[in-house]
Short mmCIF file of C-alpha atoms in Angstrom, two decimals:
data_model
loop_
_atom_site.label_atom_id
_atom_site.label_comp_id
_atom_site.label_asym_id
_atom_site.label_seq_id
_atom_site.Cartn_x
_atom_site.Cartn_y
_atom_site.Cartn_z
CA GLY A 94 5.77 15.86 36.86
CA ALA A 95 8.25 13.85 34.72
CA VAL A 96 8.07 10.14 35.28
CA VAL A 97 10.85 9.16 32.87
CA SER A 98 14.18 11.08 32.23
CA GLN A 99 16.07 10.32 29.07
CA HIS A 100 19.54 11.50 28.19
CA PRO A 101 20.87 12.89 26.00
CA SER A 102 18.22 14.82 24.15
CA ARG A 103 20.43 15.24 21.11
CA VAL A 104 23.50 13.58 19.83
CA ILE A 105 25.53 13.85 16.64
CA CYS A 106 28.11 11.15 15.97
CA LYS A 107 30.27 10.11 13.23
CA SER A 108 29.64 6.96 11.26
CA GLY A 109 31.37 3.88 12.96
CA THR A 110 31.20 5.31 16.53
CA SER A 111 28.80 3.98 19.31
CA VAL A 112 26.46 6.19 21.20
CA LYS A 113 24.78 5.43 24.49
CA ILE A 114 21.28 6.60 25.52
CA GLU A 115 20.15 6.56 29.19
CA CYS A 116 16.61 6.19 30.42
CA ARG A 117 15.89 6.58 34.13
CA SER A 118 12.70 6.01 36.09
CA LEU A 119 12.12 8.90 38.53
CA ASP A 120 11.03 8.12 42.02
CA PHE A 121 10.03 4.43 41.28
CA GLN A 122 11.51 1.14 40.35
CA ALA A 123 11.03 -0.07 36.87
CA THR A 124 11.51 -3.66 36.10
CA THR A 125 10.51 -3.20 32.56
CA MET A 126 11.34 -0.53 30.20
CA PHE A 127 10.52 -0.20 26.41
CA TRP A 128 12.54 1.42 23.66
CA TYR A 129 10.88 2.82 20.71
CA ARG A 130 12.15 4.28 17.48
CA GLN A 131 10.45 6.93 15.42
CA PHE A 132 11.28 8.24 11.98
CA PRO A 133 10.46 11.74 10.79
CA LYS A 134 6.64 11.99 10.31
CA LYS A 135 6.17 8.41 11.25
CA SER A 136 4.56 6.69 14.21
CA LEU A 137 6.52 4.85 17.09
CA MET A 138 7.69 1.43 16.61
CA LEU A 139 8.62 -0.86 19.45
CA MET A 140 12.33 -1.94 19.12
CA ALA A 141 12.83 -3.89 22.37
CA THR A 142 11.63 -4.61 25.89
CA SER A 143 14.21 -4.13 28.56
CA ASN A 144 14.01 -6.27 31.60
CA GLU A 145 16.01 -5.69 34.76
CA GLY A 146 18.57 -8.48 35.44
CA SER A 147 17.79 -10.39 32.33
CA LYS A 148 18.23 -10.16 28.52
CA ALA A 149 16.17 -7.76 26.63
CA THR A 150 13.57 -9.05 24.12
CA TYR A 151 13.89 -7.57 20.63
CA GLU A 152 11.14 -7.16 18.03
CA GLN A 153 11.34 -8.81 14.76
CA GLY A 154 13.73 -7.14 12.50
CA VAL A 155 15.67 -5.34 15.21
CA GLU A 156 19.46 -6.40 15.53
CA LYS A 157 20.29 -7.11 19.05
CA ASP A 158 24.02 -6.85 18.32
CA LYS A 159 23.36 -3.38 16.76
CA PHE A 160 21.16 -1.97 19.48
CA LEU A 161 22.72 -3.15 22.83
CA ILE A 162 20.29 -2.85 25.86
CA ASN A 163 21.51 -2.96 29.49
CA HIS A 164 19.01 -2.89 32.33
CA ALA A 165 21.45 -3.40 35.31
CA SER A 166 19.42 -1.50 37.84
CA LEU A 167 15.75 -1.02 38.71
CA THR A 168 15.89 2.68 37.69
CA LEU A 169 18.30 2.70 34.71
CA SER A 170 18.07 1.11 31.13
CA THR A 171 20.62 2.09 28.42
CA LEU A 172 20.48 1.53 24.75
CA THR A 173 23.75 1.60 22.91
CA VAL A 174 23.86 2.11 19.14
CA THR A 175 26.90 0.28 17.98
CA SER A 176 28.99 1.12 14.97
CA ALA A 177 26.35 3.68 14.09
CA HIS A 178 25.65 4.55 10.39
CA PRO A 179 23.54 7.28 8.78
CA GLU A 180 20.46 4.94 8.41
CA ASP A 181 20.48 4.79 12.23
CA SER A 182 19.67 8.47 12.46
CA SER A 183 16.27 8.65 14.18
CA PHE A 184 14.34 9.74 17.26
CA TYR A 185 14.63 7.01 20.08
CA ILE A 186 12.26 7.04 22.98
CA CYS A 187 12.11 5.17 26.07
CA SER A 188 9.07 4.43 28.21
CA THR A 189 7.95 2.71 31.34
CA LYS A 190 5.13 2.39 33.86
CA SER A 191 5.21 3.47 37.37
CA SER A 192 3.15 0.55 38.56
CA TYR A 193 1.44 -2.54 37.12
CA ASN A 194 -1.86 -0.76 36.36
CA SER A 195 -0.46 2.56 35.35
CA PRO A 196 -0.16 3.65 31.64
CA LEU A 197 2.99 3.91 29.77
CA HIS A 198 4.86 7.17 30.21
CA PHE A 199 7.60 8.35 27.75
CA GLY A 200 11.00 10.03 28.10
CA ASN A 201 11.48 13.25 26.00
CA GLY A 202 13.44 11.24 23.44
CA THR A 203 16.97 11.38 22.00
CA ARG A 204 17.55 12.76 18.47
CA LEU A 205 20.41 10.87 16.98
CA THR A 206 22.08 12.07 13.85
CA VAL A 207 24.94 10.10 12.27
CA THR A 208 27.05 11.89 9.88
CA GLY B 28 0.89 -8.15 13.26
CA GLN B 29 -1.67 -5.95 15.02
CA GLN B 30 -2.07 -2.58 13.41
CA LEU B 31 -4.18 0.55 14.33
CA ASN B 32 -5.85 2.59 11.59
CA GLN B 33 -5.99 6.15 12.77
CA SER B 34 -7.78 8.91 10.87
CA PRO B 35 -7.84 11.42 9.83
CA GLN B 36 -4.15 11.75 8.90
CA SER B 37 -4.25 15.59 9.28
CA MET B 38 -6.62 18.27 10.20
CA PHE B 39 -6.78 22.06 9.65
CA ILE B 40 -9.31 23.74 11.82
CA GLN B 41 -10.31 27.24 13.00
CA GLU B 42 -9.61 28.14 16.63
CA GLY B 43 -12.88 27.44 18.64
CA GLU B 44 -13.81 24.50 16.39
CA ASP B 45 -14.42 20.90 17.88
CA VAL B 46 -12.11 18.27 16.69
CA SER B 47 -12.69 14.44 16.48
CA MET B 48 -10.35 11.67 15.47
CA ASN B 49 -10.52 7.86 15.83
CA CYS B 50 -8.65 4.64 15.67
CA THR B 51 -9.76 1.15 14.77
CA SER B 52 -8.21 -2.23 14.85
CA SER B 53 -8.96 -5.68 13.60
CA SER B 54 -7.77 -7.06 16.97
CA ILE B 55 -9.06 -6.55 20.46
CA PHE B 56 -7.00 -4.39 22.79
CA ASN B 57 -7.22 -4.37 26.69
CA THR B 58 -6.27 -0.78 26.92
CA TRP B 59 -6.56 2.33 24.72
CA LEU B 60 -4.50 5.41 25.20
CA TRP B 61 -4.33 8.75 23.53
CA TYR B 62 -1.05 10.74 23.37
CA LYS B 63 -0.03 14.08 22.18
CA GLN B 64 3.57 14.59 20.69
CA ASP B 65 5.07 18.07 20.18
CA PRO B 66 8.05 18.39 17.76
CA GLY B 67 11.24 17.00 19.23
CA GLU B 68 9.70 15.60 22.30
CA GLY B 69 8.30 12.38 23.64
CA PRO B 70 4.64 11.60 23.62
CA VAL B 71 2.51 12.90 26.53
CA LEU B 72 -0.33 10.86 27.89
CA LEU B 73 -3.73 12.56 27.50
CA ILE B 74 -6.24 10.00 28.37
CA ALA B 75 -6.03 6.22 29.33
CA LEU B 76 -9.11 3.91 28.89
CA TYR B 77 -9.21 0.57 30.58
CA LYS B 78 -12.76 -0.83 30.01
CA ALA B 79 -14.90 -1.34 27.09
CA GLY B 80 -17.45 1.49 26.79
CA GLU B 81 -15.48 3.72 29.10
CA LEU B 82 -15.96 7.50 28.42
CA THR B 83 -13.31 9.65 30.00
CA SER B 84 -12.74 13.33 29.97
CA ASN B 85 -9.57 15.40 30.59
CA GLY B 86 -10.55 19.11 30.38
CA ARG B 87 -11.62 19.78 26.94
CA LEU B 88 -10.63 16.35 25.87
CA THR B 89 -12.97 13.36 25.81
CA ALA B 90 -12.14 9.81 24.74
CA GLN B 91 -14.19 6.52 24.61
CA PHE B 92 -13.18 2.97 24.57
CA GLY B 93 -15.23 1.18 21.94
CA ILE B 94 -17.76 -1.41 23.15
CA THR B 95 -16.21 -3.98 20.73
CA ARG B 96 -12.66 -3.09 22.17
CA LYS B 97 -11.52 -2.55 18.58
CA ASP B 98 -11.83 1.10 18.40
CA SER B 99 -11.55 4.47 20.26
CA PHE B 100 -12.23 8.11 19.50
CA LEU B 101 -10.85 11.30 20.87
CA ASN B 102 -12.76 14.62 20.77
CA ILE B 103 -11.35 17.97 21.45
CA SER B 104 -13.77 20.82 22.17
CA ALA B 105 -13.35 24.34 21.50
CA SER B 106 -9.79 24.05 20.08
CA ILE B 107 -6.98 26.72 20.82
CA PRO B 108 -3.66 27.34 19.14
CA SER B 109 -1.78 25.30 21.70
CA ASP B 110 -3.75 22.02 20.79
CA VAL B 111 -1.53 21.97 17.71
CA GLY B 112 0.57 18.76 17.54
CA ILE B 113 0.40 15.24 16.57
CA TYR B 114 -2.15 12.99 18.36
CA PHE B 115 -1.56 9.17 18.59
CA CYS B 116 -3.74 6.45 19.74
CA ALA B 117 -2.17 3.42 21.11
CA GLY B 118 -3.56 0.05 22.17
CA GLN B 119 -2.09 -2.45 24.52
CA PRO B 120 -2.41 -6.06 23.43
CA GLY B 121 -3.73 -8.67 25.79
CA GLY B 122 -0.96 -10.51 27.39
CA SER B 123 1.72 -7.86 26.79
CA GLN B 124 4.07 -6.58 29.21
CA GLY B 125 2.88 -3.15 28.91
CA ASN B 126 4.27 -2.29 25.34
CA LEU B 127 1.97 -0.41 22.99
CA ILE B 128 0.99 -0.42 19.43
CA PHE B 129 0.62 2.99 17.88
CA GLY B 130 -1.54 4.55 15.26
CA LYS B 131 0.08 6.64 12.58
CA GLY B 132 -1.00 9.84 14.16
CA THR B 133 -3.22 12.70 13.49
CA LYS B 134 -1.56 16.09 12.70
CA LEU B 135 -3.65 18.84 14.07
CA SER B 136 -3.17 22.47 12.93
CA VAL B 137 -5.23 25.28 14.52
CA LYS B 138 -5.62 28.62 12.81
CA PRO B 139 -6.10 31.52 15.20
#
Protein backbone atom coordinates (compact mmCIF):
# COMPACT_ATOMS: atom_id res chain seq x y z
CA GLY A 1 0.00 0.00 0.00
CA ALA A 2 0.92 3.66 -0.14
CA VAL A 3 3.69 4.83 2.13
CA VAL A 4 3.53 8.53 1.42
CA SER A 5 0.49 10.72 0.83
CA GLN A 6 0.83 14.02 -1.01
CA HIS A 7 -1.82 16.71 -1.37
CA PRO A 8 -3.04 18.34 -3.53
CA SER A 9 -2.39 16.37 -6.69
CA ARG A 10 -3.03 19.40 -8.88
CA VAL A 11 -3.18 23.12 -8.22
CA ILE A 12 -3.58 26.11 -10.46
CA CYS A 13 -2.80 29.51 -9.00
CA LYS A 14 -2.32 33.05 -10.14
CA SER A 15 1.07 34.65 -10.32
CA GLY A 16 2.04 36.27 -7.03
CA THR A 17 0.06 33.95 -4.80
CA SER A 18 1.46 31.26 -2.51
CA VAL A 19 0.74 27.56 -2.65
CA LYS A 20 1.19 24.97 0.09
CA ILE A 21 1.85 21.31 -0.67
CA GLU A 22 1.55 18.68 2.06
CA CYS A 23 3.43 15.43 2.39
CA ARG A 24 2.40 12.88 4.99
CA SER A 25 4.00 9.63 6.00
CA LEU A 26 1.43 6.89 6.51
CA ASP A 27 1.67 4.64 9.56
CA PHE A 28 5.25 5.58 10.43
CA GLN A 29 7.26 8.50 11.67
CA ALA A 30 9.52 10.26 9.21
CA THR A 31 12.22 12.43 10.70
CA THR A 32 13.50 13.21 7.22
CA MET A 33 11.59 13.91 4.05
CA PHE A 34 12.90 14.94 0.65
CA TRP A 35 11.37 17.35 -1.83
CA TYR A 36 12.05 16.87 -5.52
CA ARG A 37 11.10 18.87 -8.57
CA GLN A 38 10.55 17.49 -12.03
CA PHE A 39 10.21 19.49 -15.24
CA PRO A 40 8.37 17.96 -18.22
CA LYS A 41 10.26 15.07 -19.76
CA LYS A 42 13.10 15.58 -17.32
CA SER A 43 14.47 13.71 -14.36
CA LEU A 44 13.86 14.38 -10.68
CA MET A 45 16.05 16.97 -9.02
CA LEU A 46 16.42 17.19 -5.27
CA MET A 47 15.35 20.57 -3.95
CA ALA A 48 15.71 20.19 -0.22
CA THR A 49 15.88 17.84 2.70
CA SER A 50 13.26 18.42 5.35
CA ASN A 51 14.24 17.58 8.92
CA GLU A 52 11.69 17.34 11.71
CA GLY A 53 12.24 19.99 14.32
CA SER A 54 15.06 21.77 12.52
CA LYS A 55 15.72 23.84 9.45
CA ALA A 56 15.57 22.28 6.03
CA THR A 57 18.72 21.79 4.00
CA TYR A 58 18.48 23.27 0.52
CA GLU A 59 20.37 22.19 -2.56
CA GLN A 60 22.55 24.65 -4.37
CA GLY A 61 20.53 27.05 -6.48
CA VAL A 62 17.25 26.51 -4.61
CA GLU A 63 15.96 29.67 -2.93
CA LYS A 64 14.99 28.93 0.65
CA ASP A 65 12.85 32.05 0.88
CA LYS A 66 11.01 31.02 -2.26
CA PHE A 67 10.40 27.44 -1.26
CA LEU A 68 9.52 27.38 2.42
CA ILE A 69 9.69 24.00 4.10
CA ASN A 70 8.13 23.19 7.43
CA HIS A 71 8.48 19.82 9.13
CA ALA A 72 6.66 20.46 12.37
CA SER A 73 5.60 16.89 13.09
CA LEU A 74 6.98 13.41 12.50
CA THR A 75 4.36 12.66 9.88
CA LEU A 76 3.98 15.93 8.00
CA SER A 77 6.23 18.11 5.89
CA THR A 78 4.93 21.07 3.89
CA LEU A 79 6.42 22.91 0.95
CA THR A 80 5.12 26.42 0.33
CA VAL A 81 5.89 28.06 -2.99
CA THR A 82 5.79 31.75 -2.16
CA SER A 83 4.92 34.50 -4.62
CA ALA A 84 4.62 31.95 -7.37
CA HIS A 85 5.60 32.81 -10.93
CA PRO A 86 4.95 30.90 -14.16
CA GLU A 87 8.50 29.54 -14.12
CA ASP A 88 7.64 27.79 -10.83
CA SER A 89 5.16 25.63 -12.73
CA SER A 90 6.42 22.10 -12.31
CA PHE A 91 5.78 18.68 -10.79
CA TYR A 92 6.75 18.60 -7.11
CA ILE A 93 7.24 15.23 -5.43
CA CYS A 94 7.99 14.40 -1.83
CA SER A 95 9.60 11.23 -0.58
CA THR A 96 10.66 9.54 2.59
CA LYS A 97 11.83 6.25 4.07
CA SER A 98 9.75 4.13 6.42
CA SER A 99 12.87 3.00 8.25
CA TYR A 100 16.60 3.58 8.16
CA ASN A 101 17.32 0.64 5.87
CA SER A 102 14.28 0.96 3.65
CA PRO A 103 14.38 2.46 0.17
CA LEU A 104 12.94 5.85 -0.67
CA HIS A 105 9.22 5.93 -1.45
CA PHE A 106 7.54 8.76 -3.28
CA GLY A 107 4.24 10.52 -3.04
CA ASN A 108 2.05 10.87 -6.12
CA GLY A 109 3.30 14.35 -6.79
CA THR A 110 1.69 17.77 -7.14
CA ARG A 111 1.29 19.39 -10.53
CA LEU A 112 1.60 23.15 -10.00
CA THR A 113 0.52 25.49 -12.76
CA VAL A 114 1.03 29.22 -12.25
CA THR A 115 -0.90 31.44 -14.62
CA GLY B 1 28.35 16.86 -8.74
CA GLN B 2 27.56 13.22 -9.14
CA GLN B 3 25.65 12.25 -12.24
CA LEU B 4 24.11 9.11 -13.60
CA ASN B 5 24.21 8.24 -17.28
CA GLN B 6 21.14 6.22 -18.19
CA SER B 7 20.63 4.58 -21.54
CA PRO B 8 18.89 4.18 -23.79
CA GLN B 9 16.86 7.36 -23.66
CA SER B 10 13.89 5.65 -25.26
CA MET B 11 12.90 2.25 -26.58
CA PHE B 12 10.17 1.08 -28.93
CA ILE B 13 9.61 -2.64 -28.72
CA GLN B 14 7.10 -5.31 -29.65
CA GLU B 15 5.04 -7.01 -26.98
CA GLY B 16 6.82 -10.14 -25.79
CA GLU B 17 10.31 -8.84 -26.37
CA ASP B 18 12.90 -8.50 -23.64
CA VAL B 19 14.20 -5.09 -22.60
CA SER B 20 17.47 -4.00 -21.11
CA MET B 21 18.52 -0.61 -19.81
CA ASN B 22 21.48 0.51 -17.73
CA CYS B 23 23.01 3.27 -15.69
CA THR B 24 26.62 4.18 -15.14
CA SER B 25 28.32 6.66 -12.90
CA SER B 26 31.79 8.04 -12.40
CA SER B 27 31.19 7.80 -8.65
CA ILE B 28 30.48 4.94 -6.30
CA PHE B 29 27.01 4.49 -4.88
CA ASN B 30 26.00 2.51 -1.81
CA THR B 31 22.54 1.73 -3.10
CA TRP B 32 21.02 1.46 -6.55
CA LEU B 33 17.29 1.62 -7.12
CA TRP B 34 15.04 1.33 -10.12
CA TYR B 35 11.73 3.20 -10.34
CA LYS B 36 8.91 3.37 -12.86
CA GLN B 37 6.94 6.54 -13.38
CA ASP B 38 3.58 6.77 -15.12
CA PRO B 39 2.38 10.13 -16.47
CA GLY B 40 1.24 12.50 -13.73
CA GLU B 41 2.28 10.23 -10.91
CA GLY B 42 5.22 9.82 -8.58
CA PRO B 43 7.89 7.17 -9.15
CA VAL B 44 7.10 3.69 -7.92
CA LEU B 45 9.91 1.54 -6.59
CA LEU B 46 10.61 -1.59 -8.65
CA ILE B 47 13.83 -3.00 -7.25
CA ALA B 48 16.33 -1.93 -4.60
CA LEU B 49 19.94 -3.15 -4.62
CA TYR B 50 22.20 -2.83 -1.60
CA LYS B 51 25.33 -4.89 -2.26
CA ALA B 52 27.86 -4.89 -5.06
CA GLY B 53 27.19 -7.84 -7.33
CA GLU B 54 23.66 -8.31 -6.04
CA LEU B 55 21.20 -9.69 -8.56
CA THR B 56 17.54 -9.27 -7.64
CA SER B 57 14.32 -10.19 -9.40
CA ASN B 58 10.80 -8.89 -9.05
CA GLY B 59 8.51 -10.89 -11.31
CA ARG B 60 9.61 -10.26 -14.88
CA LEU B 61 12.11 -7.65 -13.77
CA THR B 62 15.73 -8.36 -12.91
CA ALA B 63 18.30 -5.83 -11.80
CA GLN B 64 21.95 -6.05 -10.82
CA PHE B 65 24.25 -3.87 -8.76
CA GLY B 66 27.57 -3.72 -10.58
CA ILE B 67 30.69 -5.10 -8.94
CA THR B 68 32.43 -1.74 -9.23
CA ARG B 69 29.41 -0.07 -7.55
CA LYS B 70 29.37 2.37 -10.45
CA ASP B 71 26.72 0.76 -12.60
CA SER B 72 23.45 -1.14 -12.64
CA PHE B 73 21.17 -2.67 -15.23
CA LEU B 74 17.48 -3.50 -15.38
CA ASN B 75 16.04 -6.22 -17.57
CA ILE B 76 12.37 -6.74 -18.33
CA SER B 77 11.45 -10.07 -19.84
CA ALA B 78 8.47 -10.80 -22.07
CA SER B 79 7.25 -7.21 -22.12
CA ILE B 80 3.53 -6.44 -21.97
CA PRO B 81 1.64 -3.24 -22.83
CA SER B 82 1.38 -2.15 -19.18
CA ASP B 83 5.17 -1.98 -19.00
CA VAL B 84 4.90 1.32 -20.85
CA GLY B 85 6.29 4.20 -18.85
CA ILE B 86 9.50 5.92 -17.88
CA TYR B 87 12.07 3.94 -15.95
CA PHE B 88 14.56 5.75 -13.74
CA CYS B 89 17.68 4.47 -12.11
CA ALA B 90 18.70 6.18 -8.89
CA GLY B 91 21.77 5.99 -6.74
CA GLN B 92 22.24 6.85 -3.11
CA PRO B 93 25.60 8.43 -2.42
CA GLY B 94 27.59 7.35 0.59
CA GLY B 95 27.05 9.57 3.59
CA SER B 96 23.71 10.87 2.39
CA GLN B 97 20.62 10.98 4.55
CA GLY B 98 18.83 8.90 1.97
CA ASN B 99 18.39 11.38 -0.87
CA LEU B 100 18.88 10.00 -4.36
CA ILE B 101 20.50 11.06 -7.59
CA PHE B 102 18.43 10.11 -10.60
CA GLY B 103 19.27 9.11 -14.13
CA LYS B 104 17.50 10.89 -16.96
CA GLY B 105 15.10 8.05 -17.54
CA THR B 106 14.32 5.51 -20.24
CA LYS B 107 10.98 5.90 -21.95
CA LEU B 108 9.58 2.51 -22.88
CA SER B 109 6.91 2.06 -25.51
CA VAL B 110 5.43 -1.38 -26.14
CA LYS B 111 3.53 -2.16 -29.30
CA PRO B 112 0.82 -4.81 -28.86
